[in-house]
Coordinates of C-alpha atoms in Angstrom, one line a residue:
Chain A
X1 CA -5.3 -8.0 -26.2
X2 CA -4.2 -11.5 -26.1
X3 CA -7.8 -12.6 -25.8
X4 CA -9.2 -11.4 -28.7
X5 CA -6.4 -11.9 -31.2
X6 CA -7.3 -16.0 -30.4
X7 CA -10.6 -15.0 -30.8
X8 CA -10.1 -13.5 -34.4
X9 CA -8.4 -16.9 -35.7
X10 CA -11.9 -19.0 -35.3
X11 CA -14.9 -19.0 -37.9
X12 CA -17.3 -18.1 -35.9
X13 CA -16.3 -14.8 -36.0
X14 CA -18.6 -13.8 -38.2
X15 CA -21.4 -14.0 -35.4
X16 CA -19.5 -11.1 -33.9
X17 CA -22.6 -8.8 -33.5
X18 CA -24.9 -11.3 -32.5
X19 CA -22.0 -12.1 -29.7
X20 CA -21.2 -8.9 -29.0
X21 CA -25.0 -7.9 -28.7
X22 CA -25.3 -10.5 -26.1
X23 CA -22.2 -9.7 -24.6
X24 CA -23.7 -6.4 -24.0
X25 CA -26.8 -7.6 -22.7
X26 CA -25.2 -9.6 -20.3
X27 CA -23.8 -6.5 -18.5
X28 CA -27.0 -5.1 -18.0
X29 CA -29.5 -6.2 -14.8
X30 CA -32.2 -8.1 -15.3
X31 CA -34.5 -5.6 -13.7
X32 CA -33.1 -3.1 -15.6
X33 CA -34.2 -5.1 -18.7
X34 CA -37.3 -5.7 -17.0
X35 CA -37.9 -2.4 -16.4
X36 CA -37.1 -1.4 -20.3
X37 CA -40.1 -3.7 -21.9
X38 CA -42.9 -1.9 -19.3
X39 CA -41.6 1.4 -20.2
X40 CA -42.2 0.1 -24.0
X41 CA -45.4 -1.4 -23.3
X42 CA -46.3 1.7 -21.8
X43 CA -44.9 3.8 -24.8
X44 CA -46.7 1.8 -27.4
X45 CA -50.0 2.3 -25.4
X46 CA -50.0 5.9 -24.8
X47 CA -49.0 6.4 -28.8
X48 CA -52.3 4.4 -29.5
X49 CA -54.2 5.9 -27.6
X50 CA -53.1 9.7 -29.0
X51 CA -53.4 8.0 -32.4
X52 CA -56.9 7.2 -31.6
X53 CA -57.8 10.9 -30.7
X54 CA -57.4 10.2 -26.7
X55 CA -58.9 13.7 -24.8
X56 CA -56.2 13.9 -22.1
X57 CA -58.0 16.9 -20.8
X58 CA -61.4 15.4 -20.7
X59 CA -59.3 12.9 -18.4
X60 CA -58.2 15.1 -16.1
X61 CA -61.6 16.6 -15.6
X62 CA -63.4 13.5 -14.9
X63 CA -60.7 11.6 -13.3
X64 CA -61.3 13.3 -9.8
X65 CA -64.8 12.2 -10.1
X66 CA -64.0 8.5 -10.5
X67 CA -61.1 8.5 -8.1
X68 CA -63.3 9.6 -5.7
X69 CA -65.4 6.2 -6.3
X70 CA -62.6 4.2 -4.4
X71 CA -64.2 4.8 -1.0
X72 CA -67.5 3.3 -1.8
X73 CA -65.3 0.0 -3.0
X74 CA -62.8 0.1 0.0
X75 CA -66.3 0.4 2.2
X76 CA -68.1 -2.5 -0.1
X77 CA -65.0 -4.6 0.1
X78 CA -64.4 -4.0 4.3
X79 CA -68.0 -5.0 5.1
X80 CA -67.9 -7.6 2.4
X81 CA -64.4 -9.0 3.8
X82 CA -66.4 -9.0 7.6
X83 CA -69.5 -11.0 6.8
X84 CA -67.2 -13.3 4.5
X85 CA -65.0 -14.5 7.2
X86 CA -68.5 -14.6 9.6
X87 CA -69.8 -17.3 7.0
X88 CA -66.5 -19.2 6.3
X89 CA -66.1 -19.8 10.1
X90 CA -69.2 -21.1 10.2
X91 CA -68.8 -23.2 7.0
X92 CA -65.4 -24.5 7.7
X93 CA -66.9 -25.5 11.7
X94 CA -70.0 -27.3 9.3
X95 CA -67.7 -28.9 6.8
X96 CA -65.8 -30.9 9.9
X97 CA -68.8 -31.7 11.9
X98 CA -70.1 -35.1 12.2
X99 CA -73.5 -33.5 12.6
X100 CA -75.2 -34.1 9.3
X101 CA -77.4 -30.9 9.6
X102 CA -74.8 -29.0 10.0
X103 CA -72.0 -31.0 7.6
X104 CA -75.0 -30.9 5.2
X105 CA -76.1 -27.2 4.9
X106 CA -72.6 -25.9 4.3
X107 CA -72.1 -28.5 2.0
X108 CA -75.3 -27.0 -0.4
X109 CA -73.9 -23.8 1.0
X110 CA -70.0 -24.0 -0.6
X111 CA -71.7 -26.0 -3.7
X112 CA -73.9 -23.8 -4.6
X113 CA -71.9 -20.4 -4.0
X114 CA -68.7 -22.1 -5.8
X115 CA -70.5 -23.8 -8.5
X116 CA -72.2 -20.8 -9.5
X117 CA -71.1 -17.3 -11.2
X118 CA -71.0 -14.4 -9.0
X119 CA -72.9 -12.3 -11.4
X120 CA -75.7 -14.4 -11.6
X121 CA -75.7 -14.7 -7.6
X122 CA -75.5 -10.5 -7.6
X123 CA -78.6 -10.8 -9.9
X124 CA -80.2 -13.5 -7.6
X125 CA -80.2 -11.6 -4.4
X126 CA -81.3 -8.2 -6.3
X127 CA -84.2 -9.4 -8.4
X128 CA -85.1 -12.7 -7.5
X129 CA -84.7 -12.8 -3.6
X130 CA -87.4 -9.9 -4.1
X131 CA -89.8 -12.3 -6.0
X132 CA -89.4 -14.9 -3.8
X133 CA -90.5 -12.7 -0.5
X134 CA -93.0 -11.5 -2.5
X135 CA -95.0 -15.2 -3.4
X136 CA -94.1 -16.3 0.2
X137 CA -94.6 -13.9 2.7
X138 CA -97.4 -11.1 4.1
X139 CA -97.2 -7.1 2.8
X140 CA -94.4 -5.9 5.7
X141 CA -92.3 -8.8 5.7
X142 CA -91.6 -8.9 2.0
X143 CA -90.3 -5.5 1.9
X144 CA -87.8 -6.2 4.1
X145 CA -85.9 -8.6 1.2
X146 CA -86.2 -5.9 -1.5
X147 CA -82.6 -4.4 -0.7
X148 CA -80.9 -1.3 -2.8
X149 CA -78.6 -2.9 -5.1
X150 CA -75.3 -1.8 -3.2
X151 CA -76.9 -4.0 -0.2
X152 CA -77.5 -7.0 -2.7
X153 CA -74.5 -6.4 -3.9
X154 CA -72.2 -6.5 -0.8
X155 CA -74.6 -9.5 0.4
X156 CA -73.8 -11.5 -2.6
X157 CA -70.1 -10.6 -2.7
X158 CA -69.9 -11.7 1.1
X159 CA -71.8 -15.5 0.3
X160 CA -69.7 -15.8 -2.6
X161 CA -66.5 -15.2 -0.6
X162 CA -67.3 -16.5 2.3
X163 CA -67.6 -20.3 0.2
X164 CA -64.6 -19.9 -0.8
X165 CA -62.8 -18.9 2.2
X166 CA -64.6 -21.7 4.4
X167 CA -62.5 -24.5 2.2
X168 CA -59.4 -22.0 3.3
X169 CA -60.8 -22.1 7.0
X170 CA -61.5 -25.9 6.5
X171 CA -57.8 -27.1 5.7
X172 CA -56.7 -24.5 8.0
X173 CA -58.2 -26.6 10.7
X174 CA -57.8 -29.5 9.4
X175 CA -53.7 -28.5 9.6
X176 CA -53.3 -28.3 13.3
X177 CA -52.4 -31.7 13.8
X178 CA -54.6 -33.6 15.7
X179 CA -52.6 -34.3 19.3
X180 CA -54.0 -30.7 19.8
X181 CA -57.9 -31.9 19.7
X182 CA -56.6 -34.9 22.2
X183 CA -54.1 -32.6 24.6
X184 CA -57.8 -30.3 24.6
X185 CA -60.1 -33.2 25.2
X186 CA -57.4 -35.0 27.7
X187 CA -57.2 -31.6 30.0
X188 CA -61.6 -31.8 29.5
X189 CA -62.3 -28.8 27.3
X190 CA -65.5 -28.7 25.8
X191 CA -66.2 -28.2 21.8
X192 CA -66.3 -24.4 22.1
X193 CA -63.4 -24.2 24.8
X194 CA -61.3 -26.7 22.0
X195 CA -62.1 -24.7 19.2
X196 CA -61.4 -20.9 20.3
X197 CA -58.5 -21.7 22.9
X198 CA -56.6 -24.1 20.7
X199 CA -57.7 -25.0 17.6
X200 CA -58.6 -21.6 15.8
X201 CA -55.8 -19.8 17.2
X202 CA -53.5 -22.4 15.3
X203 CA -55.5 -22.5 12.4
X204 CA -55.5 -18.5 12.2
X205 CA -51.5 -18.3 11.7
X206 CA -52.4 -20.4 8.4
X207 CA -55.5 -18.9 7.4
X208 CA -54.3 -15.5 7.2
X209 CA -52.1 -15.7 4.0
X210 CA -55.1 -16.9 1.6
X211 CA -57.5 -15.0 3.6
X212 CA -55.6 -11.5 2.2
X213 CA -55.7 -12.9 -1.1
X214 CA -59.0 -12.9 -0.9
X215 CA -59.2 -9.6 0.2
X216 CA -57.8 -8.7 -2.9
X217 CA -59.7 -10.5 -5.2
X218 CA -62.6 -8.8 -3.2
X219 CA -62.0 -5.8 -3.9
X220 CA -61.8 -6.2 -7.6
X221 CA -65.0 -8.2 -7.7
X222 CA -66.8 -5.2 -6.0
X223 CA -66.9 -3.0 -9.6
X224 CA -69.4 -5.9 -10.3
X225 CA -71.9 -4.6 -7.9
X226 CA -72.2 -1.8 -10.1
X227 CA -73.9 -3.6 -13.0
X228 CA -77.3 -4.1 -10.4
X229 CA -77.2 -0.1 -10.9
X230 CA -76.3 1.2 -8.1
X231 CA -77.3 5.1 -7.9
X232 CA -74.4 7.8 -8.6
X233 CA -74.0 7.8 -4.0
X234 CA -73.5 4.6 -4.2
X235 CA -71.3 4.9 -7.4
X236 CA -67.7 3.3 -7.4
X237 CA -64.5 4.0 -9.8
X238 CA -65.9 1.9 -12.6
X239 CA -69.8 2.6 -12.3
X240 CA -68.6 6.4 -12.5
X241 CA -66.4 5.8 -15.3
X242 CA -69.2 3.5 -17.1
X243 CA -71.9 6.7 -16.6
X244 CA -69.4 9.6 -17.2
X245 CA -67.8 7.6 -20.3
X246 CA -70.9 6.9 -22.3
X247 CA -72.8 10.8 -21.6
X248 CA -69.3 12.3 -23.5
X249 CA -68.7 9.1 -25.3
X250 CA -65.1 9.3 -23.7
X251 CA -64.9 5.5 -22.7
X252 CA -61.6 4.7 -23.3
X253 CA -60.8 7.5 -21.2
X254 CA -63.1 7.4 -18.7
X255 CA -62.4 3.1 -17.8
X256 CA -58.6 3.5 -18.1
X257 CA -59.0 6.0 -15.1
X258 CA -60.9 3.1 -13.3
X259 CA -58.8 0.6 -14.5
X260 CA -55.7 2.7 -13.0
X261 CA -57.4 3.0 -9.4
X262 CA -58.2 -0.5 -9.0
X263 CA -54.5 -1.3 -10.3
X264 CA -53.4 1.1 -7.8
X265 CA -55.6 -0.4 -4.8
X266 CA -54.6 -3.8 -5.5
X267 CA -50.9 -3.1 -5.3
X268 CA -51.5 -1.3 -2.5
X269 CA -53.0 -3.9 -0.6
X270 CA -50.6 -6.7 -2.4
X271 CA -47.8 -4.7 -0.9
X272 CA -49.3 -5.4 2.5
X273 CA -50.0 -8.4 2.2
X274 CA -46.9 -9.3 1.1
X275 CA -45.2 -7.8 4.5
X276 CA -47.7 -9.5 6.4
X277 CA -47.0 -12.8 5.0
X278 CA -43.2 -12.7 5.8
X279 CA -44.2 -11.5 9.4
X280 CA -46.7 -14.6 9.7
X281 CA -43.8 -17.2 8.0
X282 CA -41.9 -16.1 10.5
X283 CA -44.5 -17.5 13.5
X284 CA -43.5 -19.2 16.4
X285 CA -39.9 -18.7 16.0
X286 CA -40.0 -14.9 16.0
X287 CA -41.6 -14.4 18.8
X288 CA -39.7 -17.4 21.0
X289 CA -36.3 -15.8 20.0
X290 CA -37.3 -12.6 21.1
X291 CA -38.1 -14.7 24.7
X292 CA -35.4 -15.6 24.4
Chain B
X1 CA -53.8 -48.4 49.1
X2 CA -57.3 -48.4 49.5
X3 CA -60.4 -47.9 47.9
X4 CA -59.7 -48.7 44.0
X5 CA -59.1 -45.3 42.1
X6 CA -60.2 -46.6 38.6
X7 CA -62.4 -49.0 37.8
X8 CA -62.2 -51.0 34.2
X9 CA -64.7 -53.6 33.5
X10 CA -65.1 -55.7 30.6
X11 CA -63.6 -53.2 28.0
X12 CA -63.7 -54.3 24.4
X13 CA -62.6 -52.3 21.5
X14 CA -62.4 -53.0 17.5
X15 CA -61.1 -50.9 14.6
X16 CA -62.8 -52.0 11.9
X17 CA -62.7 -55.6 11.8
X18 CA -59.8 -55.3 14.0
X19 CA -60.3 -56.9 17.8
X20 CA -57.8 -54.6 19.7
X21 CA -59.3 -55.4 23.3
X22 CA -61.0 -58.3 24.1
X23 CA -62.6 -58.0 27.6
X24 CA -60.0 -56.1 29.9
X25 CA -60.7 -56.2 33.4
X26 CA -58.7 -54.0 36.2
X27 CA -59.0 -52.2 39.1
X28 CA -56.2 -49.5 40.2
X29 CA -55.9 -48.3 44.2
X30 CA -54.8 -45.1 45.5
X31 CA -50.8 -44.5 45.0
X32 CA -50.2 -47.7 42.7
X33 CA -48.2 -47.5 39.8
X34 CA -49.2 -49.7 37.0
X35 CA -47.0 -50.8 34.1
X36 CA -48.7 -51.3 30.7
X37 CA -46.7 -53.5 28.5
X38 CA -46.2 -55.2 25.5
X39 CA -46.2 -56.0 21.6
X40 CA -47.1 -53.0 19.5
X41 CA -50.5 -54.2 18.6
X42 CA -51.2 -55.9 21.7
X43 CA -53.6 -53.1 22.5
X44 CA -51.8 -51.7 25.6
X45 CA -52.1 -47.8 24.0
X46 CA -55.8 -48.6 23.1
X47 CA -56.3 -49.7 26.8
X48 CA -54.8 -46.8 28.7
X49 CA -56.8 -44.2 25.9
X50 CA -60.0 -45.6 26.9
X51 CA -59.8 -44.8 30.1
X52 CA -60.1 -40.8 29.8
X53 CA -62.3 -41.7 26.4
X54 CA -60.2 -40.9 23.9
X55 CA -61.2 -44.1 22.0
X56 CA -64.6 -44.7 22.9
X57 CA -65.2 -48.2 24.2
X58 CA -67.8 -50.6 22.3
X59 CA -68.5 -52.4 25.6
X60 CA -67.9 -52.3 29.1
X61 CA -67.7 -49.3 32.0
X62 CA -65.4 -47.2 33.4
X63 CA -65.5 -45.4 36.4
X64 CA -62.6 -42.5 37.4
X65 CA -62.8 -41.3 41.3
X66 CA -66.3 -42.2 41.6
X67 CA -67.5 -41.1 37.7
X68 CA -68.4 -44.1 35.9
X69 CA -69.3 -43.7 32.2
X70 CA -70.4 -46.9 30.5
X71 CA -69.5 -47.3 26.5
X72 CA -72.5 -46.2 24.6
X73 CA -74.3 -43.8 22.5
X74 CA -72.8 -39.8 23.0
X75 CA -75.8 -38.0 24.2
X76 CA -75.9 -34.9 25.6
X77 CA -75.5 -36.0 29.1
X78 CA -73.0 -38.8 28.7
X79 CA -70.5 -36.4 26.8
X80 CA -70.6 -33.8 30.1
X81 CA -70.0 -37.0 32.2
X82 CA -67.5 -38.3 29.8
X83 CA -65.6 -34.3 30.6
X84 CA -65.9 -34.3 34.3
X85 CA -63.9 -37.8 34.2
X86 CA -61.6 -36.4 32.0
X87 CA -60.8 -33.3 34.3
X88 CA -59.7 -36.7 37.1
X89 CA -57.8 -37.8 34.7
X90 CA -53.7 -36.2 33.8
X91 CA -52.8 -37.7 30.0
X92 CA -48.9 -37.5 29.1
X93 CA -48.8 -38.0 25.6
X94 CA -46.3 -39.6 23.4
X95 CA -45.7 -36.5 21.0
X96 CA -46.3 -34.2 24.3
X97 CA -48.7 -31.9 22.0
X98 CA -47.9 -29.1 24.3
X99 CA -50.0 -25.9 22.9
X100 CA -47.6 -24.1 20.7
X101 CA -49.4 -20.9 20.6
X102 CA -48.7 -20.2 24.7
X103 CA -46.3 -20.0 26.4
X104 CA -45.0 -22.7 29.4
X105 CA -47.0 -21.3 32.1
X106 CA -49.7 -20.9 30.1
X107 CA -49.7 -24.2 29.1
X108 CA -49.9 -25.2 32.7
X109 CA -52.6 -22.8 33.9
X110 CA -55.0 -23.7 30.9
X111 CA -56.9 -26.7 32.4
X112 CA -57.5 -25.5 35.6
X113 CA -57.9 -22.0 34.6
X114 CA -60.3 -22.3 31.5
X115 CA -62.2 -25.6 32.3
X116 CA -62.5 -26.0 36.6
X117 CA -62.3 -22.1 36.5
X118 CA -60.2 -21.6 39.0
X119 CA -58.7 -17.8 40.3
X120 CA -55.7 -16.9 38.2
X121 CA -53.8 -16.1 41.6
X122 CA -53.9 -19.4 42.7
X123 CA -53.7 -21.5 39.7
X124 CA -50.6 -18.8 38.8
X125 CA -48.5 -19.9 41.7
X126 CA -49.7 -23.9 41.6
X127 CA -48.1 -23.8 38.2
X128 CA -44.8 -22.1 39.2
X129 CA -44.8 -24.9 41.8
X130 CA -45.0 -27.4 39.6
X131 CA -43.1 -26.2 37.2
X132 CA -39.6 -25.8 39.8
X133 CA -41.1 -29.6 40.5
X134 CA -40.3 -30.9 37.0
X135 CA -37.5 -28.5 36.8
X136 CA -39.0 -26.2 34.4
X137 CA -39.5 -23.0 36.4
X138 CA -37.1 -20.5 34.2
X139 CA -38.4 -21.7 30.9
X140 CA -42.0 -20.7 32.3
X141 CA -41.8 -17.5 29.7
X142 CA -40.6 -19.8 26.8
X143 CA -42.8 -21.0 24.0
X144 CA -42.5 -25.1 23.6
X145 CA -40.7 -24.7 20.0
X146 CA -37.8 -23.5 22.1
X147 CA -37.8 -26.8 24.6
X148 CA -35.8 -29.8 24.0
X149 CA -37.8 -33.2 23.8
X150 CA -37.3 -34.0 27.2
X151 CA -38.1 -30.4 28.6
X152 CA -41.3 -30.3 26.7
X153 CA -42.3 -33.6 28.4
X154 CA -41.6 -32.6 31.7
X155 CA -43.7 -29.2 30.9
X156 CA -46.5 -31.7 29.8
X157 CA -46.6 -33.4 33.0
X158 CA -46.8 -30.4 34.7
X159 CA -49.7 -29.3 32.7
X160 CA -51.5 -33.0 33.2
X161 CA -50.5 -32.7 37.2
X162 CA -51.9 -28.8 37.3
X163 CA -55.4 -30.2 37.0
X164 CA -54.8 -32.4 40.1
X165 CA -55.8 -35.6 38.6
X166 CA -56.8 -38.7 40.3
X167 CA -54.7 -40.9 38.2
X168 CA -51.9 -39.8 35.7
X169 CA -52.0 -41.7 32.4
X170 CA -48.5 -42.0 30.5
X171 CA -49.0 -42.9 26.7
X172 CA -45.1 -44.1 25.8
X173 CA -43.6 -40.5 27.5
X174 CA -40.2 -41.4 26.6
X175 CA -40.6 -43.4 22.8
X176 CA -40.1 -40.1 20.8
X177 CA -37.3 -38.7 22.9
X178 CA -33.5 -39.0 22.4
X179 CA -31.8 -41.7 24.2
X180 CA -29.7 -39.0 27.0
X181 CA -33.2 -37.1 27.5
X182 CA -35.0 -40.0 28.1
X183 CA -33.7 -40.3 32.1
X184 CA -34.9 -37.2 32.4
X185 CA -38.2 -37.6 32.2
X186 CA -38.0 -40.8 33.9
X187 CA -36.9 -39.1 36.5
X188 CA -39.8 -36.9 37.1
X189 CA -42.0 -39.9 36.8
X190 CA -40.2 -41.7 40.0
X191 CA -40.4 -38.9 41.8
X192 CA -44.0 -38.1 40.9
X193 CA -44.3 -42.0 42.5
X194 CA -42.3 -41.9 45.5
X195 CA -42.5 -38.8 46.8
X196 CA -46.2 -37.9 46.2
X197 CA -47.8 -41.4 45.3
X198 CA -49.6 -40.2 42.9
X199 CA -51.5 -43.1 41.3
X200 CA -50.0 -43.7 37.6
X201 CA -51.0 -46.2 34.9
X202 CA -47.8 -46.0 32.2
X203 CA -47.8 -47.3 29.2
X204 CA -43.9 -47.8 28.2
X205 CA -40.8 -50.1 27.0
X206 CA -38.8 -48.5 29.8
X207 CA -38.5 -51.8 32.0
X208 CA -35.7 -50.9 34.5
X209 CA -38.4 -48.1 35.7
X210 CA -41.0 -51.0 35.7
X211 CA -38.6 -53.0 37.5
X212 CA -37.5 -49.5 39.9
X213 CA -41.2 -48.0 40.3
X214 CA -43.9 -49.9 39.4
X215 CA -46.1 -51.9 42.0
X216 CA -47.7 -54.4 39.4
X217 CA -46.7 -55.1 35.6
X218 CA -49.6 -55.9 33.4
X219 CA -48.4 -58.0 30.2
X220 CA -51.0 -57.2 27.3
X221 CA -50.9 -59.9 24.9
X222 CA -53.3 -60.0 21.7
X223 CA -56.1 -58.0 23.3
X224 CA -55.8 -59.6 26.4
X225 CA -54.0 -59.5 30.0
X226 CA -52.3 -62.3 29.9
X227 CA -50.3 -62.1 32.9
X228 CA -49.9 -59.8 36.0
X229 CA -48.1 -58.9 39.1
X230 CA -45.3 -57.3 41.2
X231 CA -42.3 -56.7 39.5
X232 CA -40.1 -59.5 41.3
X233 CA -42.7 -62.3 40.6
X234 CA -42.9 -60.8 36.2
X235 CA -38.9 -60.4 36.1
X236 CA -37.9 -64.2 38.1
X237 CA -40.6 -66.1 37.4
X238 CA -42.5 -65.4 34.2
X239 CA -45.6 -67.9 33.9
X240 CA -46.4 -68.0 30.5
X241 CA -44.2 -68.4 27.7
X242 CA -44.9 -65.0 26.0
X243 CA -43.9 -63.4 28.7
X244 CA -41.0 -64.9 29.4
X245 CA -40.0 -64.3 25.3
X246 CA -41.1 -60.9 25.5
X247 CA -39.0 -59.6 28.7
X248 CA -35.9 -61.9 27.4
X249 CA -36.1 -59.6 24.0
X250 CA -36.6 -56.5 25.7
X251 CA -33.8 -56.5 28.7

């Protein structure tokens, strides 16, 4: 080979095997690469772990018991997700108002909810909501804000979302340019008419996107609902894990199973959320071509 | 021409310390076609956007087909009278801000469908028909993104005209559109004028359709009329200087 009988003339031949190394490299994908340091990341773990006297069979015993925990988050998370994007509506319509009742409660509202940890709100709506019904109101009517702590719990999630999604709602809105408002006033539609047949359709195409992320977030933030106690029905992956783990003192066990299902719901729902945000990029030109 | 279709009596508007109009007076009849022109600045756009409310007045009255809403405070009752004008009144907007999210014919049947609630029926085949009017009638299924500049104006108009307004207000229809679309739309307008007199106030640079269409040409100079009439005494014979300076730069 011509090539490499140059090559053997210049000094820097003895970096041959750094070269070559690279040379090497080179040739093999990126992904492929990729793929080679999580399969080492994953070795070096599980080698740990059997260092460390991990009880694969305990594992496998408990793991259908904490698996099983995923419905209670996927039903925390749906209902949460509801009320959530019930209150951000609401906000969003409050932050754009020139009423100042309205402009001013969801001010306090996305403040307070934003400017707060959500464990501390999950603690306020499950202990001291109670003692506040309690020194206000008669006998019946103060039982009726003592809720079960998954009921606290999807409450708070849903206020604490549901600030954050009214500043997604908010821009949203604010992004449909305003010729809309006037084309909706100009043909005489009324605030309510404006909003639901022009505005929020337009703002929805925009909203979506975030508003999955969200979803997402959600459902990670639900295994915090399990530090108010909630009883062993009411028990999701990590709340199982937390009470199976420390009876056998198998914790490492126990939260890498509930580490894996929330891992495994996320991508799940990252996967669809992905398509749907292709679909939505998409928009207007999809669905004119195929008029066309 | 008869009775006076809208009514404009001592308007005056500020932005900020801004005087855009400073006391406007007019009175349209019945099948007259008014020409709004001018300077930008000179408060022409302000003028013609005050009379469905748009901007909101700081003095002086209205009045749309028999409505008359008088600047002031929005109560309750003054913003459903400030509506019911509205629904008398077709706007054509510079930018056309067609709804993107439906399709022609729905843009069309909105109005009269969602606010006068009309039956679908009806208000279905009034839009066809004004759609093949402006042209439009085989993009009816299209969504606006698809329309040329011109096309979505004529659409627009449609949508202003399905409401069957007293008076249709033009906001520049033809300023954002490419030159060879702009006789399109122009086009529409005449006919709009001359074969169905509707009444039309139009706020444009266009001045061989001022000169073609219009009955009057009102020259809005600084806040103010400062000189009206037929198109024959504004193109010969000019009275003030502006006026005169203005039409010379323009034709």
């Amino acid at each position: 080979m011509p090539d490499s009988s140059t090559r053997e003339a210049v000094p820097h031949q003895r970096h041959g095997l750094a070269e070559s190394l690279e040379r090497a490299s080179l040739a093999v994908p990126f992904r492929l690469k990729v793929a080679a340091v999580w399969a080492v990341i994953f070795a070096l773990l599980a080698v740990a772990f059997f260092r460390s006297g991990f009880d694969i069979a305990w594992m496998i015993d408990k793991t259908p018991a904490i698996v099983r925990g995923v419905w209670v988050t996927i039903l925390f998370s749906v209902i949460a997700i509801t009320a959530a994007t019930f209150l951000a509506l609401l906000g969003a319509l409050g932050r754009i108002s020139k009423n100042p009742i309205a402009y001013g409660i969801s001010g306090f509202y996305t403040s307070f909810f934003r400017g707060t940890p959500l464990i501390v709100q999950l603690f306020l709506w499950y202990l001291a909501l109670p003692q506040l019904a309690i020194g206000l109101l008669p006998e019946p009517y103060a039982a009726w804000f003592i809720w079960p702590a998954q009921v606290a719990g999807v409450v708070g999630i849903a206020f604490n979302y549901g600030a954050y999604m009214t500043e997604i709602f908010r821009s949203g809105i604010e992004a449909v340019p305003h010729g809309q408002t006037e084309a909706a006033d100009a043909l005489g539609m009324s605030y309510g008419q404006r909003m639901r047949r022009v505005i929020l359709p337009q703002a929805m195409r925009i909203v979506i996107p975030p508003t999955g992320n969200e979803f997402i977030a959600m459902i990670k933030d639900t295994a915090l609902i399990g530090l108010l106690g909630t009883t062993i029905l009411w028990a999701d992956p990590f709340r199982v894990a937390q009470l199976t783990g420390k009876a056998d003192f198998r914790n490492l066990e126990a939260l890498i199973v509930a580490a894996l299902v929330y891992w495994g719901l996320t991508a799940i729902f990252s996967f669809f959320q992905r398509k749907l945000e292709t679909r939505m990029s998409k928009g207007y030109v999809r669905t004119a071509v195929k008029a066309g | 021409m008869s009775s006076p279709v809208v009514r404009v009596s001592g308007l005056h508007k500020s932005f900020g310390d801004l005087e855009v109009l400073k006391g406007i007076d007019m009175e349209i009849n019945s099948g007259e076609v008014v020409v709004v022109f001018g300077r930008s600045g000179s408060g022409k756009s302000t003028f013609l956007r005050c009379i469905n409310f748009l901007e909101e007045p700081d003095q002086g009255g209205i009045e749309v087909a028999g409505i008359s809403v008088d600047a002031g405070l929005p109560t309750r009752h003054r913003r459903k009278e400030i509506r019911r004008l509205r629904t008398h009144c077709g706007m054509v907007f510079q930018q056309f801000n067609l709804f993107p999210q439906m399709t022609v014919l729905d843009n069309v049947m909105e109005g009269p469908l969602r606010v006068k609630g009309e039956s679908a029926a009806e208000v279905r085949d009034r839009a066809m028909q004004l759609l093949a009017d402006v042209g439009m009638a085989d993009k009816a299924d299209q969504h606006p993104i698809r329309l040329s500049g011109g096309q979505q104006q004529r659409v627009a108009i449609a949508r202003a005209l399905a409401m069957r307004p007293d008076v249709m207000l033009f906001d520049e229809p033809t300023s954002a559109l490419d030159p060879e679309l702009i006789h399109e739309v122009l086009a529409v307008m005449k006919r709009l004028a001359e074969t169905h007199s509707t009444t039309m106030v139009v706020v444009t640079h266009e001045m061989g359709f001022a000169r073609e269409v219009a009955n009057r040409l009102c020259f809005f100079h600084e806040g103010v009329i400062l000189e009206q009439g037929t198109p024959e005494q504004m193109f010969n014979s000019p009275q003030r200087p502006e006026t005169r300076k203005f039409l010379d730069a323009v034709i």
